[in-house]
Amino acid sequence: MAKLNINGKVVEVDVEEDTPLLWVIREHVGLTGTKYGCGVAQCGACTVHLDGVATRSCALPLSAVTEENRIVTIEGLGAETPHPVQQVWAELDVAQCGYCQVGMIMAASSLLAQNPSPSDDDIRAEITNICRCGTYPRVLAGVKLAAERMTNRG
Amino acid sequence: MTMQQRTNSPSRTGRLSRRGFLAGAGAAAGAFSFGFSFPLPVRAVAQAAVKEVNAWVVIQPDDTVIIRIARAEMGQGSLTGLAQLVAEELECDWDKVRFELVEPGENRRRDRVWRDQSTGGSRAIRGSQEYVRMGGAAARSMLVQAAAQGWGVPAGQCTVAKGVITHQASGRSTTYGAVAEVANGIAPPTGITLKDPKDWTIAGQPAKRLDTLDKLDGSLVYGMDIAMPGMLVAIPKACPVHGGKLKSFDAAAVSGMRGVKHVLRVDDETVAVVADTFWRAKTALDALPIEWDNGPNANVSSETIAEMLREGLSAETEYVGNRAGDAKGALARSSRVIEADYGFPYQNHAPMEVINATVLWTPERCEMWGPTQVAEAALTALATAAGLPVENCEVHVKRIGGSFGRRLTTEYVTMATLIAKQVPGTPVKMMWTREEDMVQGRYHPVTQCRLRGSLDADGNLDALHMRISGQSIMAYMRPSIMTANGDPVTFQGLMPDGAEMAIGYTIPNLLIDHAMRNPHIRPGAWRGVNLNQNAVYLECFIDEMAQAANVDPLVFRRKLMANHPKHLAVLEAAAKGIGWETTKPPEGVHRGLAQVMGFGSYVAAAAEVSVSAGRLKIHRIVAATDPGYVVNPQQVEAQIAGSFVYGLSAMLYGECTVKDGRIEQENFDTYNVMRLDEMPVVEVITVPSGGFWGGVGEPTIAVAAPAVLNAVFAATGKRVRNLPLKNIDLGTS
Ligand code: FES
Ligand code: FES
């Protein structure tokens, strides 16, 4: 039995330790907001926060994570009120099909936590998630607007 | 679930709305509750439901308006556009609008009251706008009638605004919610007159999508996310050489692995592992010894396919798509002939949500939950594979995580059903790996094109022969629409006339013909379909002719477009937008143009690029579109930006190669796509001229590549004639 700290709760899972964290989260913990897109750390659909840092959970085996690591999934992001990134995403109607958007939001919120006022080039370099629908222009605008909101507020 | 039941949980009720807009309520519950989708018996809750006004409109007592959507939603946003069209005629309060998706079994039981549910060819709105508006208008009339009857006044004396019905003379008013139940019993009106689009107040506006919030908090349950008690996961693997067979597999080698329940032969070419989770099924499948009979195509490669197509470039053919004058004769007589060969590769749709379907089969009944662009065809496929009458089957359609034409076929529904049938009474979620999705796609067809053009003494294009050689999508996908000579869809964007796909040039001597050459790789309708390669061929070659004539590409095109004012208008709009004739591009930046008509709309693009040390940077693209009418400008803008991403991904990277009969690229590490860092600034100009309804989801893709490639030529002097660009060295000229 392995213990994981997900969204502030400790959960116990009985899973082979080479199982990627993505599948533990989706199938054993039952949180399906985190998506499978490629399984090889290419697309970012599976992005979660591991101790506050955006991490592609499909490429991280369960054995690499302990109860000490704080895992936050989309279900735990902004648990009280929506995170500013989610708020802005709704305002700008960023999502198309939405499948990649959870990963985008997790990547964007992590970026803003580390770099509260990213330049366009920072955003372009840091958000490497794939969106096949092509929401990139609104993702860029969304990160910038969220940054503005968060800095003004803080 | 029945429609009525789903009515109780309409859209806009993602966790965000509950949490964000009703301060902090239920956060903990939200965090650990996830979407169940139970296979409840049909009509279990029908009695408790609110009666519909008509097939399109349900109004709850609290005035919530639920609009039924029959077409698939896969990110293109037509769900919202269709709801706007209904709401416009209904004259309800847009803020109270929710949606629900129509299920094909229900459609069938009701004599197809929602008509065609298939969603392709950029037809979701233009193919149904008239009857959905009629649906909204009829509901409005019935609601007003219901109120008028109650008051004992003529309906003609009542007015409606935002779902409130008023009888001015007596000072009475009521709401749609209060009379909806009565309206249900009123006979639908005859002789409806629809509003003139210039009077629209809901349609034509930049409304936000109705289906956003549950995409932002992870609560939207896509097909991939379905969970049911006792559900098992199946991962299939089909013979990697299309058309090959499954010879044998050694189930015993993996059947003891943890979680593995079954190792099954699915059909002639496919094996599947069924386990309790995805990862256990995948681990076992990877370890499963499988023997394939690769069949007659085991030695086919990209090179042999290219050879096969090259032969078609000069072969005799009878399949002509467009002919004027005597192109061959004029070319033979001319002393100024330009010739070039182009090519366009196989590509995978690669939507972010891979192929999946969840099926529960019992001897009496079979149901599927999951994504499809063709709900009715999926139902037929389900019933056929289930071996059950279609009345005993249902497809529960899910919003789709991208599709781009991939889910216009139903082979995966059949596959999931054949698996579930071997595990009776247990819901089985069939999920493909990304690797399986990449090698078992329905690919953008492979084609080549030889173009020969001649200039007259004044430098005008007086003859063009365009020979396309390559694969027919319809020969594989819909043989029933093939004509005796070939595939009529081949000539998209090149047809002599018509409201769908007409060429924008008048060339005195013109011949466009096709030599069909069908390799074994399975083709499909890939967003933009045949317009993509046809636009590259024609628009890049027109640029080549302009260069040969030493005339500006815009001026050169104008001369050929006098009889095509709508094509010309979008081209002029894009050119003006980029400043073609008015401003100089920044130092080192170069421009290119392209235009085409497709899916009923006129589109053009103008691009600005620079190339330094062999590296291409696309700075800016201006798009101009005339789709006749614009139902939602901001969704149109999103579709156009998205079209550039899709089209430019294809131009930069999109290529599936074939070796030993199989597709080589298995994931995004070898099938790269565009990311944010390469995204140019996109400016969208819409010039809706009215009087026709064109599509929006696809046509712009086709101008992305040629506009950029023409700009690349301006920057480097290099003609890129074979895509993708990743294979081309732009460094040395
Ligand atoms: S699923 Fe993890 S990066 Fe694609
Ligand atoms: S919104 Fe569809 S993949 Fe990004």
Short mmCIF file of N, CA and C and ligand atoms in Angstrom, two decimals, chain A residues 94-102 104 129-136 139, chain B residues 74-76 209 215 222 350-353 400-404, ligand 2:
data_model
loop_
_atom_site.label_atom_id
_atom_site.label_comp_id
_atom_site.label_asym_id
_atom_site.label_seq_id
_atom_site.Cartn_x
_atom_site.Cartn_y
_atom_site.Cartn_z
N VAL A 94 -11.51 30.59 -23.29
CA VAL A 94 -10.29 30.03 -23.86
C VAL A 94 -10.53 28.64 -24.46
N ALA A 95 -11.29 27.83 -23.75
CA ALA A 95 -11.38 26.41 -24.13
C ALA A 95 -12.14 26.21 -25.44
N GLN A 96 -11.67 25.27 -26.23
CA GLN A 96 -12.49 24.78 -27.35
C GLN A 96 -13.02 23.41 -26.91
N CYS A 97 -12.40 22.32 -27.35
CA CYS A 97 -12.93 21.04 -26.86
C CYS A 97 -12.70 20.86 -25.37
N GLY A 98 -11.66 21.53 -24.86
CA GLY A 98 -11.41 21.51 -23.43
C GLY A 98 -10.49 20.40 -22.95
N TYR A 99 -10.21 19.44 -23.79
CA TYR A 99 -9.49 18.26 -23.32
C TYR A 99 -8.10 18.60 -22.79
N CYS A 100 -7.44 19.54 -23.45
CA CYS A 100 -6.08 19.91 -23.02
C CYS A 100 -6.10 20.96 -21.93
N GLN A 101 -7.27 21.54 -21.67
CA GLN A 101 -7.31 22.78 -20.89
C GLN A 101 -6.95 22.60 -19.41
N VAL A 102 -7.30 21.46 -18.87
CA VAL A 102 -6.92 21.19 -17.49
C VAL A 102 -5.40 21.26 -17.35
N MET A 104 -3.38 22.80 -19.38
CA MET A 104 -2.98 24.20 -19.62
C MET A 104 -3.12 25.02 -18.34
N ASN A 129 2.44 22.81 -23.57
CA ASN A 129 1.36 21.84 -23.72
C ASN A 129 0.81 21.86 -25.14
N ILE A 130 0.35 20.71 -25.58
CA ILE A 130 -0.25 20.64 -26.92
C ILE A 130 -1.75 20.91 -26.84
N CYS A 131 -2.22 21.78 -27.72
CA CYS A 131 -3.65 21.96 -27.92
C CYS A 131 -3.93 21.77 -29.39
N ARG A 132 -4.62 20.72 -29.74
CA ARG A 132 -4.88 20.47 -31.16
C ARG A 132 -5.98 21.39 -31.70
N CYS A 133 -6.85 21.87 -30.82
CA CYS A 133 -7.88 22.80 -31.27
C CYS A 133 -7.30 24.17 -31.59
N GLY A 134 -6.13 24.46 -31.06
CA GLY A 134 -5.48 25.72 -31.40
C GLY A 134 -5.91 26.90 -30.56
N THR A 135 -5.98 26.70 -29.25
CA THR A 135 -6.39 27.80 -28.37
C THR A 135 -5.22 28.71 -27.99
N TYR A 136 -4.07 28.50 -28.57
CA TYR A 136 -2.86 29.22 -28.12
C TYR A 136 -3.02 30.73 -27.97
N VAL A 139 -4.82 31.31 -24.82
CA VAL A 139 -4.01 30.87 -23.67
C VAL A 139 -3.02 31.97 -23.32
N MET B 74 -17.34 19.06 -30.53
CA MET B 74 -15.99 18.52 -30.35
C MET B 74 -14.98 19.65 -30.19
N GLY B 75 -15.52 20.82 -29.78
CA GLY B 75 -14.65 21.97 -29.59
C GLY B 75 -14.90 23.06 -30.62
N GLN B 76 -15.65 22.71 -31.66
CA GLN B 76 -15.85 23.69 -32.74
C GLN B 76 -16.84 24.76 -32.35
N ARG B 209 -19.36 30.51 -24.95
CA ARG B 209 -19.84 29.13 -25.09
C ARG B 209 -20.70 28.73 -23.90
N LYS B 215 -15.25 22.37 -18.29
CA LYS B 215 -13.96 22.08 -18.89
C LYS B 215 -12.81 22.67 -18.07
N TYR B 222 -15.50 13.22 -20.25
CA TYR B 222 -15.36 12.80 -21.65
C TYR B 222 -15.52 11.27 -21.69
N ALA B 350 -4.86 13.10 -34.91
CA ALA B 350 -4.28 13.32 -33.58
C ALA B 350 -5.08 14.26 -32.69
N PRO B 351 -6.37 14.01 -32.50
CA PRO B 351 -7.09 14.79 -31.49
C PRO B 351 -6.55 14.43 -30.12
N MET B 352 -6.71 15.35 -29.16
CA MET B 352 -6.13 15.06 -27.84
C MET B 352 -6.81 13.88 -27.16
N GLU B 353 -8.10 13.73 -27.35
CA GLU B 353 -8.76 12.55 -26.79
C GLU B 353 -8.64 11.41 -27.79
N ILE B 400 -16.84 15.83 -27.12
CA ILE B 400 -15.65 15.14 -27.61
C ILE B 400 -14.40 15.99 -27.40
N GLY B 401 -13.32 15.33 -27.00
CA GLY B 401 -12.04 16.02 -26.81
C GLY B 401 -11.27 16.17 -28.10
N GLY B 402 -11.88 16.87 -29.06
CA GLY B 402 -11.27 17.04 -30.39
C GLY B 402 -11.57 15.85 -31.27
N SER B 403 -11.73 16.12 -32.56
CA SER B 403 -12.03 15.00 -33.44
C SER B 403 -11.51 15.24 -34.85
N PHE B 404 -11.87 16.39 -35.43
CA PHE B 404 -11.31 16.83 -36.70
C PHE B 404 -11.60 15.88 -37.86
S1 FES C 2 -9.08 22.83 -26.44
FE1 FES C 2 -9.15 21.00 -27.62
S2 FES C 2 -7.14 20.25 -27.48
FE2 FES C 2 -7.02 22.18 -26.52
#
